[in-house]
Amino acid sequence: MKSCVEERAVELGEFIIENNATVRAAAKKFHISKSTVHKDVSDRLKTVNPYLYGQVRVVLEVNKAQRHIRGGIATREKYRHEG
């Protein structure tokens, strides 16, 4: 029988895949911390559902690769509206 934590890990994984969501977006949606999302999808999900874990890792790697671009866009928009 799966525990509540394991079920949450699977739900997080499915949400991230379906929405190409970032860790921050998943944390906000589930009202938990980013650290908890990381723990669930990296450690717990690996043992509960290895296939889903692999899919989640792909999405998170893409997000990680694009993170610096999104940060630059946000900074540009911030200063564009201040000036």
PDB file of C-alpha atoms in Angstrom, residues 3-67:
ATOM      1  CA  SER A   3       1.691   6.094   1.671  1.00  0.00           C
ATOM      2  CA  CYS A   4       0.393   9.637   1.317  1.00  0.00           C
ATOM      3  CA  VAL A   5       3.914  10.865   0.573  1.00  0.00           C
ATOM      4  CA  GLU A   6       4.404   8.353  -2.230  1.00  0.00           C
ATOM      5  CA  GLU A   7       1.037   9.259  -3.753  1.00  0.00           C
ATOM      6  CA  ARG A   8       1.993  12.946  -3.616  1.00  0.00           C
ATOM      7  CA  ALA A   9       5.276  12.149  -5.389  1.00  0.00           C
ATOM      8  CA  VAL A  10       3.377  10.460  -8.221  1.00  0.00           C
ATOM      9  CA  GLU A  11       0.879  13.337  -8.427  1.00  0.00           C
ATOM     10  CA  LEU A  12       3.742  15.845  -8.567  1.00  0.00           C
ATOM     11  CA  GLY A  13       5.441  13.864 -11.305  1.00  0.00           C
ATOM     12  CA  GLU A  14       2.281  13.682 -13.377  1.00  0.00           C
ATOM     13  CA  PHE A  15       1.639  17.424 -12.917  1.00  0.00           C
ATOM     14  CA  ILE A  16       5.176  18.327 -13.976  1.00  0.00           C
ATOM     15  CA  ILE A  17       4.968  16.171 -17.097  1.00  0.00           C
ATOM     16  CA  GLU A  18       1.465  17.240 -18.155  1.00  0.00           C
ATOM     17  CA  ASN A  19       2.190  20.949 -17.747  1.00  0.00           C
ATOM     18  CA  ASN A  20       5.939  21.086 -18.416  1.00  0.00           C
ATOM     19  CA  ALA A  21       5.938  22.718 -15.006  1.00  0.00           C
ATOM     20  CA  THR A  22       8.880  24.057 -13.091  1.00  0.00           C
ATOM     21  CA  VAL A  23       9.614  22.989  -9.522  1.00  0.00           C
ATOM     22  CA  ARG A  24       8.417  26.403  -8.370  1.00  0.00           C
ATOM     23  CA  ALA A  25       5.101  26.036 -10.228  1.00  0.00           C
ATOM     24  CA  ALA A  26       4.554  22.555  -8.790  1.00  0.00           C
ATOM     25  CA  ALA A  27       5.332  23.776  -5.279  1.00  0.00           C
ATOM     26  CA  LYS A  28       2.852  26.614  -5.638  1.00  0.00           C
ATOM     27  CA  LYS A  29       0.120  24.339  -7.047  1.00  0.00           C
ATOM     28  CA  PHE A  30       0.477  21.745  -4.258  1.00  0.00           C
ATOM     29  CA  HIS A  31       1.143  24.310  -1.477  1.00  0.00           C
ATOM     30  CA  ILE A  32       4.452  22.734  -0.481  1.00  0.00           C
ATOM     31  CA  SER A  33       8.057  23.930  -0.519  1.00  0.00           C
ATOM     32  CA  LYS A  34      10.396  23.641  -3.491  1.00  0.00           C
ATOM     33  CA  SER A  35      12.625  21.437  -1.318  1.00  0.00           C
ATOM     34  CA  THR A  36       9.751  19.015  -0.800  1.00  0.00           C
ATOM     35  CA  VAL A  37       9.067  18.894  -4.546  1.00  0.00           C
ATOM     36  CA  HIS A  38      12.745  18.123  -5.198  1.00  0.00           C
ATOM     37  CA  LYS A  39      12.763  15.404  -2.534  1.00  0.00           C
ATOM     38  CA  ASP A  40       9.584  13.835  -3.872  1.00  0.00           C
ATOM     39  CA  VAL A  41      10.486  13.807  -7.566  1.00  0.00           C
ATOM     40  CA  SER A  42      14.162  12.945  -7.181  1.00  0.00           C
ATOM     41  CA  ASP A  43      14.259  10.441  -4.315  1.00  0.00           C
ATOM     42  CA  ARG A  44      10.804   9.082  -3.634  1.00  0.00           C
ATOM     43  CA  LEU A  45       9.551   8.920  -7.209  1.00  0.00           C
ATOM     44  CA  LYS A  46      12.644   6.989  -8.284  1.00  0.00           C
ATOM     45  CA  THR A  47      11.665   4.066  -6.043  1.00  0.00           C
ATOM     46  CA  VAL A  48       7.882   4.308  -6.479  1.00  0.00           C
ATOM     47  CA  ASN A  49       7.681   4.743 -10.256  1.00  0.00           C
ATOM     48  CA  PRO A  50      11.027   4.669 -12.109  1.00  0.00           C
ATOM     49  CA  TYR A  51       9.439   5.225 -15.531  1.00  0.00           C
ATOM     50  CA  LEU A  52       7.633   8.373 -14.381  1.00  0.00           C
ATOM     51  CA  TYR A  53      10.840   9.495 -12.669  1.00  0.00           C
ATOM     52  CA  GLY A  54      12.672   9.320 -15.994  1.00  0.00           C
ATOM     53  CA  GLN A  55      10.045  11.451 -17.711  1.00  0.00           C
ATOM     54  CA  VAL A  56      10.118  14.032 -14.922  1.00  0.00           C
ATOM     55  CA  ARG A  57      13.912  14.273 -15.073  1.00  0.00           C
ATOM     56  CA  VAL A  58      13.723  15.126 -18.787  1.00  0.00           C
ATOM     57  CA  VAL A  59      11.274  17.982 -18.150  1.00  0.00           C
ATOM     58  CA  LEU A  60      13.293  19.304 -15.214  1.00  0.00           C
ATOM     59  CA  GLU A  61      16.549  19.188 -17.178  1.00  0.00           C
ATOM     60  CA  VAL A  62      14.957  21.261 -19.954  1.00  0.00           C
ATOM     61  CA  ASN A  63      13.674  23.735 -17.349  1.00  0.00           C
ATOM     62  CA  LYS A  64      17.113  23.923 -15.784  1.00  0.00           C
ATOM     63  CA  ALA A  65      18.716  24.614 -19.150  1.00  0.00           C
ATOM     64  CA  GLN A  66      16.231  27.428 -19.835  1.00  0.00           C
ATOM     65  CA  ARG A  67      16.341  28.937 -16.348  1.00  0.00           C
TER      66      ARG A  67
END
